[in-house]
CSV table of C-alpha atoms and ligand atoms in Angstrom, one decimal:
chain,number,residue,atom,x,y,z
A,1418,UNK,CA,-77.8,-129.2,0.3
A,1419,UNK,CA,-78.2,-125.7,-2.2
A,1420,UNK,CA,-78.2,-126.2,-5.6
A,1421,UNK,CA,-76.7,-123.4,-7.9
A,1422,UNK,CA,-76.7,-123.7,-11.6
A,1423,UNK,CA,-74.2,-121.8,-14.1
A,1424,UNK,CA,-75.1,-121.7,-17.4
A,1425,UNK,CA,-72.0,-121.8,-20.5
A,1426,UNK,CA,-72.4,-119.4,-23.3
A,1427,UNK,CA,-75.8,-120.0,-25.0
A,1428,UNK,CA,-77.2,-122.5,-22.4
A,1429,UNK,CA,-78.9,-119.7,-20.6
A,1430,UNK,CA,-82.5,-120.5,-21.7
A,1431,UNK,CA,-82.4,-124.5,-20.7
A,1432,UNK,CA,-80.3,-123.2,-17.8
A,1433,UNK,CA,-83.6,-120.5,-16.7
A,1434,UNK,CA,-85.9,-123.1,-17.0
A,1435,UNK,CA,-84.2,-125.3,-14.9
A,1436,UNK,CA,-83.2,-122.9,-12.4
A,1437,UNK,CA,-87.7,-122.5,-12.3
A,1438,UNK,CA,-87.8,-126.0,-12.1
A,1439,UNK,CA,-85.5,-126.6,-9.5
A,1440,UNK,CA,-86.2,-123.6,-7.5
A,1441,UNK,CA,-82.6,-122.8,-7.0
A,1442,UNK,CA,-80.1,-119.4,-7.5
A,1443,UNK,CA,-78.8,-119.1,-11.0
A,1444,UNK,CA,-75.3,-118.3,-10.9
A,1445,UNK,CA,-73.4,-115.8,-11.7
A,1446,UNK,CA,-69.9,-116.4,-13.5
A,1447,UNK,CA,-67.6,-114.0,-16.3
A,1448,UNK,CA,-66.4,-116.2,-19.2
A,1449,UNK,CA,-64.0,-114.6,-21.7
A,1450,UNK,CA,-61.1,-114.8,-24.0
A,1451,UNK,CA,-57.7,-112.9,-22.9
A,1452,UNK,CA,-56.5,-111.3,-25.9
A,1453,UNK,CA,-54.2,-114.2,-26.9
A,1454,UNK,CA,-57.3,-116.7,-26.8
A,1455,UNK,CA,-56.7,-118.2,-23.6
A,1456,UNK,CA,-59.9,-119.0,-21.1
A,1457,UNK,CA,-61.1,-117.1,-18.6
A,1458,UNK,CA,-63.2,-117.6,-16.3
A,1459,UNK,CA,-64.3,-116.2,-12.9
A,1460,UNK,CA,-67.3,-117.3,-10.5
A,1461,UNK,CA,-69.4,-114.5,-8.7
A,1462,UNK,CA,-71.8,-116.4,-6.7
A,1463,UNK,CA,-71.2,-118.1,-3.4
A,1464,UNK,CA,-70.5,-122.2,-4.4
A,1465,UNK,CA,-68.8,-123.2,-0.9
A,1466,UNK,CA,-70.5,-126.4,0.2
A,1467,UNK,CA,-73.3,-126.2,-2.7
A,1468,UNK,CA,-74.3,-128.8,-5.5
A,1469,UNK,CA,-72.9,-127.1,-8.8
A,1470,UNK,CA,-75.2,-128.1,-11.5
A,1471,UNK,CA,-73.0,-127.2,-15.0
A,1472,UNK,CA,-75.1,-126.3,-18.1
A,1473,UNK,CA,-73.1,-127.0,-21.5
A,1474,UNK,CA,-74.2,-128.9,-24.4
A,1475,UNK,CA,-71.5,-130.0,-26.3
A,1476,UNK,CA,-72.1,-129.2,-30.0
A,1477,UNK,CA,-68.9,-127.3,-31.1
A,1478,UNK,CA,-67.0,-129.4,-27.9
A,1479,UNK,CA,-63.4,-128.3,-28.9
A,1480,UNK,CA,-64.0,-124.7,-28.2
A,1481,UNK,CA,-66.5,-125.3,-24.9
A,1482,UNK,CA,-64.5,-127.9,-23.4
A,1483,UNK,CA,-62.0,-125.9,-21.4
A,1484,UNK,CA,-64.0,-122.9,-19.9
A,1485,UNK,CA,-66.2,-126.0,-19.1
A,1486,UNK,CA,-63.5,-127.7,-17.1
A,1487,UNK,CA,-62.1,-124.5,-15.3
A,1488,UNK,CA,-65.6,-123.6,-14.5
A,1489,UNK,CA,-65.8,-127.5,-12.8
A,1490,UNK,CA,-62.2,-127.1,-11.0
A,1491,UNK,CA,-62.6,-123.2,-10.0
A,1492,UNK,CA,-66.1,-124.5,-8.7
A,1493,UNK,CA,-64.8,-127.6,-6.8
A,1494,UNK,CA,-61.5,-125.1,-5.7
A,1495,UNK,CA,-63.9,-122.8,-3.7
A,1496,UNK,CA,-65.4,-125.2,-1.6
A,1497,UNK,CA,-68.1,-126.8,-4.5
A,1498,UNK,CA,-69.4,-130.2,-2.6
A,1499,UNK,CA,-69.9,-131.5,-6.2
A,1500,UNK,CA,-70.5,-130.5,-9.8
A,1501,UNK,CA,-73.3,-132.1,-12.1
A,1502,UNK,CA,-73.0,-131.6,-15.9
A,1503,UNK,CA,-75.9,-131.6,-17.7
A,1504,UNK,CA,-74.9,-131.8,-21.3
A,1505,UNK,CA,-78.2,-132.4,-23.2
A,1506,UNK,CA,-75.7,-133.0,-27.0
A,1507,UNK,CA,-72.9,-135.2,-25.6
A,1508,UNK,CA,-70.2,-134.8,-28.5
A,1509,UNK,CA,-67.8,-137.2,-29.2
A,1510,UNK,CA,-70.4,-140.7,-29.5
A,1511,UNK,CA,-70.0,-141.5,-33.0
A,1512,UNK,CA,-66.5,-142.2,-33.6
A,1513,UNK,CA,-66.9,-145.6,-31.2
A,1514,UNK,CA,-64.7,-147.3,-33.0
A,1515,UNK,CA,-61.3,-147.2,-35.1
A,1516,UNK,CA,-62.8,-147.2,-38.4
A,1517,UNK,CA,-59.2,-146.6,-40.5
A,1518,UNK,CA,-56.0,-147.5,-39.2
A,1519,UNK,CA,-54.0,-144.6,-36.8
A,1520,UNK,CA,-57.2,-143.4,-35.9
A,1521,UNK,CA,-58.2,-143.5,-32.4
A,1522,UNK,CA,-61.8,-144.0,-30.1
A,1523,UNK,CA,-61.9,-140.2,-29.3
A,1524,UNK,CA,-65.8,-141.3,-27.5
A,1525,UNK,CA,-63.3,-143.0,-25.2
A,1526,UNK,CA,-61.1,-140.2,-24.6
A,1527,UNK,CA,-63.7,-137.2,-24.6
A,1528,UNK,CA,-65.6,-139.5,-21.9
A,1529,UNK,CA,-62.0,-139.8,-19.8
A,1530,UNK,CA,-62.0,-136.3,-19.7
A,1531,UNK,CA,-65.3,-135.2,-18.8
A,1532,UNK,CA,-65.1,-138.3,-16.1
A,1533,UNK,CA,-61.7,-136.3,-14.5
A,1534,UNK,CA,-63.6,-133.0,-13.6
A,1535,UNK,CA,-67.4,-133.8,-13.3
A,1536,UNK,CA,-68.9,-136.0,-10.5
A,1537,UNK,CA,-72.2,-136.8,-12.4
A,1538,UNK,CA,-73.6,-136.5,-15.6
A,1539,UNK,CA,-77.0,-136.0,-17.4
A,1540,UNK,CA,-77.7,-135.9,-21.4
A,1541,UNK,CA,-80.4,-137.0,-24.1
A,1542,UNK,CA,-80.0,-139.7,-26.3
A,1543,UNK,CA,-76.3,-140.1,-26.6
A,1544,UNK,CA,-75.6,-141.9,-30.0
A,1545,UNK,CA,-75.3,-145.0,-28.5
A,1546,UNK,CA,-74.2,-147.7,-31.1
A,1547,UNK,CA,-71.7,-150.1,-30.5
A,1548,UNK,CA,-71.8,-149.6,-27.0
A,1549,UNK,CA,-74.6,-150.4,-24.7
A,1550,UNK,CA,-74.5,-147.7,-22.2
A,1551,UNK,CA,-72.5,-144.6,-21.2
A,1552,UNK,CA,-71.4,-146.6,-18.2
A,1553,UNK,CA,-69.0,-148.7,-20.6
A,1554,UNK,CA,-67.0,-145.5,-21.3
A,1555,UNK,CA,-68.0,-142.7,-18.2
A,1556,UNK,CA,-66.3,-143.5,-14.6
A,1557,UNK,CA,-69.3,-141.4,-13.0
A,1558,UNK,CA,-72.9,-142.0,-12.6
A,1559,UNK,CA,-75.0,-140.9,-15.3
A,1560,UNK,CA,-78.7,-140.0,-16.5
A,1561,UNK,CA,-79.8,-140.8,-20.1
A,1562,UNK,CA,-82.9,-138.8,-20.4
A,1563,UNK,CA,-85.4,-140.2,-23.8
A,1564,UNK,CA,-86.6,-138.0,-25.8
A,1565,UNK,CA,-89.1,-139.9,-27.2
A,1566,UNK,CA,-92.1,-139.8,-25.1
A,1567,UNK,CA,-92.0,-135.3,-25.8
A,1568,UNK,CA,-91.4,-135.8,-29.3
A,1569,UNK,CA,-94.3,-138.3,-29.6
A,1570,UNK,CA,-96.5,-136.0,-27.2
A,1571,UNK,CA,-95.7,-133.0,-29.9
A,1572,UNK,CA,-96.3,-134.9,-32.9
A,1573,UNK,CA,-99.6,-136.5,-31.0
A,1574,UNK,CA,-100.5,-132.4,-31.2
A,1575,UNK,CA,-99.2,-131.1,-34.4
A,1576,UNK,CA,-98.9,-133.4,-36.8
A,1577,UNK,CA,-102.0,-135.1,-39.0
A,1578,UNK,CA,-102.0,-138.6,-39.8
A,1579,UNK,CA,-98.3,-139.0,-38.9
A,1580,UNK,CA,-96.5,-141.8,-40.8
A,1581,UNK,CA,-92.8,-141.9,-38.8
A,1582,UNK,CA,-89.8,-142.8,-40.7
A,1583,UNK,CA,-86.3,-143.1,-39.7
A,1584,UNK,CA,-83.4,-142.7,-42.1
A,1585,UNK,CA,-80.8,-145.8,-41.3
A,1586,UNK,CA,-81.2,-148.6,-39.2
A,1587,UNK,CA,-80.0,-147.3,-36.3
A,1588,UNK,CA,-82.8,-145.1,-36.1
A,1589,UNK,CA,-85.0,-147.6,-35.4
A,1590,UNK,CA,-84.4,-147.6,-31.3
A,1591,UNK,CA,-85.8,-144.3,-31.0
A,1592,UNK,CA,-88.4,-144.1,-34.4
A,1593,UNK,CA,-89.9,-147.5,-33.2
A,1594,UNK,CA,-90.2,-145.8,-29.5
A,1595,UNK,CA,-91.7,-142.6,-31.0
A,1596,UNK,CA,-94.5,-144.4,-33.6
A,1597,UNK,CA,-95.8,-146.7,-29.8
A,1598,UNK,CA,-96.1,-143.5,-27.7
A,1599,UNK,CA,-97.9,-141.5,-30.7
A,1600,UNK,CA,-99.6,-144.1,-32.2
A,1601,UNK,CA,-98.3,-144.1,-35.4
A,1602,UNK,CA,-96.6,-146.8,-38.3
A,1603,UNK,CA,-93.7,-146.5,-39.0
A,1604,UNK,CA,-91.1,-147.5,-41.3
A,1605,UNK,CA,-87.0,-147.5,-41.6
A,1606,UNK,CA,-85.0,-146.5,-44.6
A,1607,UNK,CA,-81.7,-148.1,-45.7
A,1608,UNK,CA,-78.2,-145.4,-45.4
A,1609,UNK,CA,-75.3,-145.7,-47.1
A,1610,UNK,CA,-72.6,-143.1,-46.4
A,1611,UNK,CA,-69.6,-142.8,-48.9
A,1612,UNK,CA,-68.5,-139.4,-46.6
A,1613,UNK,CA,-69.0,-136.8,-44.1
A,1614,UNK,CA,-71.6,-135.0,-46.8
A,1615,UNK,CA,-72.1,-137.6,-49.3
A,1616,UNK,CA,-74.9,-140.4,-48.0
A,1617,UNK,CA,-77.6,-142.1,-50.1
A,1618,UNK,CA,-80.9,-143.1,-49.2
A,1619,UNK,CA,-83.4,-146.0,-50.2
A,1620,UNK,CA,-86.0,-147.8,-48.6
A,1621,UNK,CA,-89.0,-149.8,-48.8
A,1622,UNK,CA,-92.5,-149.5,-51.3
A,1623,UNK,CA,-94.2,-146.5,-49.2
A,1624,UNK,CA,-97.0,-146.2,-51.7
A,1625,UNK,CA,-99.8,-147.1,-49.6
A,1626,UNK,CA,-98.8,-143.7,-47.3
A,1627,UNK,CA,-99.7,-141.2,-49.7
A,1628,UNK,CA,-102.4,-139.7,-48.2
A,1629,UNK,CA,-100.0,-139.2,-44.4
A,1630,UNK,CA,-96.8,-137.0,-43.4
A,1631,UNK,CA,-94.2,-137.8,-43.1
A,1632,UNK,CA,-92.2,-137.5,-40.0
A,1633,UNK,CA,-88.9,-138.1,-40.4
A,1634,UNK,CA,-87.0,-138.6,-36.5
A,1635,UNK,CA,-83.0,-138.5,-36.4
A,1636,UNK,CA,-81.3,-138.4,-33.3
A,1637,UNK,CA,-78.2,-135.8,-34.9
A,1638,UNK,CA,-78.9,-133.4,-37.5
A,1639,UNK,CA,-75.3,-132.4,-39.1
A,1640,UNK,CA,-74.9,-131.6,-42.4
A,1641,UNK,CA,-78.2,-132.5,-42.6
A,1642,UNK,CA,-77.3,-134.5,-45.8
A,1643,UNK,CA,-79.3,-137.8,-44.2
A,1644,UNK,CA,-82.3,-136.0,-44.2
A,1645,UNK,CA,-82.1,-134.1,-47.5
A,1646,UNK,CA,-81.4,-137.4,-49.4
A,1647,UNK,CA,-84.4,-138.4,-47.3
A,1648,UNK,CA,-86.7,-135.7,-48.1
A,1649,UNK,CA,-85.6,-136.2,-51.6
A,1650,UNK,CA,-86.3,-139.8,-51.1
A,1651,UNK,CA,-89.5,-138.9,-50.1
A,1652,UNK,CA,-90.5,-136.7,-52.6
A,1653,UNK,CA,-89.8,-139.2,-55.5
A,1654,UNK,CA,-92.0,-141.8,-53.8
A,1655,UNK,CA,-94.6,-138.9,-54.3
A,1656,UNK,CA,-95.4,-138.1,-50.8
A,1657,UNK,CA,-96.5,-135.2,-49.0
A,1658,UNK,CA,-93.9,-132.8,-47.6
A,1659,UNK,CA,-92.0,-134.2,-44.5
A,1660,UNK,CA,-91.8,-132.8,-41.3
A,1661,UNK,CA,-88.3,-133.6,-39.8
A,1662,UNK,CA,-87.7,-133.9,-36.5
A,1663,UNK,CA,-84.1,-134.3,-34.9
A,1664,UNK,CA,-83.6,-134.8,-31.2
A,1665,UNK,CA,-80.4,-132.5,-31.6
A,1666,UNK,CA,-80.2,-130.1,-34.2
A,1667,UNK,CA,-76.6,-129.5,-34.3
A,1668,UNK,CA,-77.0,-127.9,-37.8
A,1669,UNK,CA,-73.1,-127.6,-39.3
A,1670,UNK,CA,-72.8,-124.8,-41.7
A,1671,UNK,CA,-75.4,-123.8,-43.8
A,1672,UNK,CA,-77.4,-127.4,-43.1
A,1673,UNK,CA,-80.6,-125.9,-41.2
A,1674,UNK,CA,-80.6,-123.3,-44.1
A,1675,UNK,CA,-80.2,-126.2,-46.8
A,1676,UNK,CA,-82.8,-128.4,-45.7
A,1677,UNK,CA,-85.5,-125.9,-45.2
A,1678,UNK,CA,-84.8,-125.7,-49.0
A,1679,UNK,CA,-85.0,-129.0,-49.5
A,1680,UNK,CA,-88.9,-128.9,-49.6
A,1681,UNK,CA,-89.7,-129.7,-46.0
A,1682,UNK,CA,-93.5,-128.9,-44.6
A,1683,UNK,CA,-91.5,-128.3,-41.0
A,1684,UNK,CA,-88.1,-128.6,-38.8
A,1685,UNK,CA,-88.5,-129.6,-35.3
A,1686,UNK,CA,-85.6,-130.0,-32.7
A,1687,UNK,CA,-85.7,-130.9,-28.8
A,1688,UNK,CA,-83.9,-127.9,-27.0
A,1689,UNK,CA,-80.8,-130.1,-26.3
A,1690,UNK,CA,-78.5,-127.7,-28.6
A,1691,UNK,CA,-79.8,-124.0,-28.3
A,1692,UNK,CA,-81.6,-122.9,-31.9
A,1693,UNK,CA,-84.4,-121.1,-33.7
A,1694,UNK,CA,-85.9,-124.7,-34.4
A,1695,UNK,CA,-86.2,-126.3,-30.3
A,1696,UNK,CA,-89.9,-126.5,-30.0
A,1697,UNK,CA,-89.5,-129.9,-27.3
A,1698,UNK,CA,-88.4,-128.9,-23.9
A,1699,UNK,CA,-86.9,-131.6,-22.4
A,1700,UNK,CA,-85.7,-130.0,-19.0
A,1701,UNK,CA,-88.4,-131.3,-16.9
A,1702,UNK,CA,-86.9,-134.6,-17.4
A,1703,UNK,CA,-83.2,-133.5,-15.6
A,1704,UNK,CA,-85.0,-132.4,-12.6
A,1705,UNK,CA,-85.4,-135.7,-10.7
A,1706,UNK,CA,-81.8,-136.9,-11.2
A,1707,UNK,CA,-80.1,-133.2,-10.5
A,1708,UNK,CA,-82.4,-133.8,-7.4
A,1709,UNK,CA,-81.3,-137.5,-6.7
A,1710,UNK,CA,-77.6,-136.5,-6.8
A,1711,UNK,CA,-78.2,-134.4,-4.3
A,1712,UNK,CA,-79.4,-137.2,-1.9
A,1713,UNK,CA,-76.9,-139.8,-2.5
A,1714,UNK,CA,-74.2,-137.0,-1.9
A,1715,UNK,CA,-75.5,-135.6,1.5
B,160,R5P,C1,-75.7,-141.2,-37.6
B,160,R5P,O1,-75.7,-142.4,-37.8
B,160,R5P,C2,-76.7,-140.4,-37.0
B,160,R5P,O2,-77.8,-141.1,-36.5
B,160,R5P,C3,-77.3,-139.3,-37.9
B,160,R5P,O3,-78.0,-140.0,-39.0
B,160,R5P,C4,-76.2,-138.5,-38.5
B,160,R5P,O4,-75.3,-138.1,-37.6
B,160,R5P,C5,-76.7,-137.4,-39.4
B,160,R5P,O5,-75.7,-136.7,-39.9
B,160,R5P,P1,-75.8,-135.7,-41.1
B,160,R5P,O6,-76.9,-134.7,-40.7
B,160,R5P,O7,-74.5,-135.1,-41.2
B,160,R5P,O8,-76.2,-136.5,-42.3
């Protein structure tokens, strides 16, 4: 079975790679806006009995989600066999639970929806926490790609005397995953957030680690207020200026801009959400899967 990739708006350099990787046609689609906002969205390229493979991470979802979905049913409407969405940020994973009353598990409802127009799914690092697996909450099969063995390989390569350090406990998954593969200690500091921008940071005696960097590893930078509390952390301990590392720079605002200020030696993100700071390619990890769902459909 062909394989034909479309890229969404901004995807087009993971989407190039993968097209190289994969050895298959990059499509050719026209997204725009009609002048009263709606969607539009028309598909150039031949899709009739191919494997669709959707490139959109989902930072900014609310906007992204619909040309998304008519791309999936316009594809599926001209003959698609399948479509695959690759969505290295999947949005939606930390409200998991009801935390005041009348809200609702929207990481229930965003997977519902993406279920209802895509037959398989790929991402990196969801933010799993109170659930196990995306298979609690997706009705299709899906790929969790790690991005800890390429973050360790590039901090292996950049970074002198690395001392790893994750910001709240559940960092430590992927922090304790990164120091094994890159040989490194590592230690976890204690979060406490009063709001979306308003988190504080402390942590354990780090004395003994003066003379390492720092390299702090988040899965989601936001506001990046859990790493500038960190780096400020950091800074009063008397250590060296921190390298920060976040497998998804989602970067609200003026938060890339802020933390840069914030004294850091260097910002590093995996190329899951397009930006200045990706310096991890992750793509060659999709390949096999995209490739696997093409067996078990043929
Ligand atoms: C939350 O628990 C995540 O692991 C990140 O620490 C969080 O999303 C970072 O958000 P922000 O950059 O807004 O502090």
């Amino acid at each position: 079975m062909k394989t034909i990739l479309f890229a969404l708006p901004g995807n087009e350099p993971v989407a190039r790679l993968l097209t190289q990787r994969l050895g298959c046609e990059l499509g050719e689609v026209t997204f725009r806006r009609f002048p009263d906002k709606e969607s539009y969205v028309r598909i150039h390229s031949d899709v009739e009995g191919k494997k669709v493979v959707l490139i959109c991470s989902l930072n900014h979802p609310d906007e992204k989600l619909l040309p998304l979905y008519f791309l999936s049913c316009t594809a599926k409407d001209l003959g698609a066999y399948c479509t695959c969405l690759v969505s290295p940020y999947l949005a939606y994973m930390r409200q998991d639970k009801a935390f005041h009353e009348g809200e609702g598990i929207t990481s229930n409802y965003f997977a519902r929806l993406i279920s209802h127009f895509a037959d398989s799914l790929i991402t990196v690092d969801p933010h799993l926490h109170r659930i196990s697996g995306l298979d609690e909450i997706y009705d299709i099969p899906s790929k969790v790609v790690h991005a800890a063995p390429e973050i360790s390989h590039w901090i292996k390569e950049h970074v002198r005397r690395p001392l790893l350090i994750g910001p709240d406990s559940e960092s430590e998954q992927w922090v304790s995953q990164v120091a094994e593969d890159a040989d490194s200690a590592f230690l976890i500091l204690e979060k406490t957030r009063y709001g979306d921008r308003d988190v504080e940071i402390s942590g354990p005696d780090i004395s003994e680690y003066q003379n390492h960097t720092p390299v702090l590893v988040d899965d989601i930078i936001s506001t990046a207020q859990t790493m500038i509390e960190s780096v400020g952390h950091l800074k009063k301990a008397g250590m060296n200026a921190p390298v920060c590392i976040g497998v998804h720079g989602v970067f609200s605002g003026s938060a890339y801009k802020d933390l840069l200020n914030a004294g850091v030696a260097r910002i590093v993100t995996c190329n899951t959400v397009p930006h200045e700071s990706n310096a991890i390619d992750l793509t060659e990890s999709y390949v096999e899967f995209i490739r696997k769902f093409e067996k078990t459909v043929t």
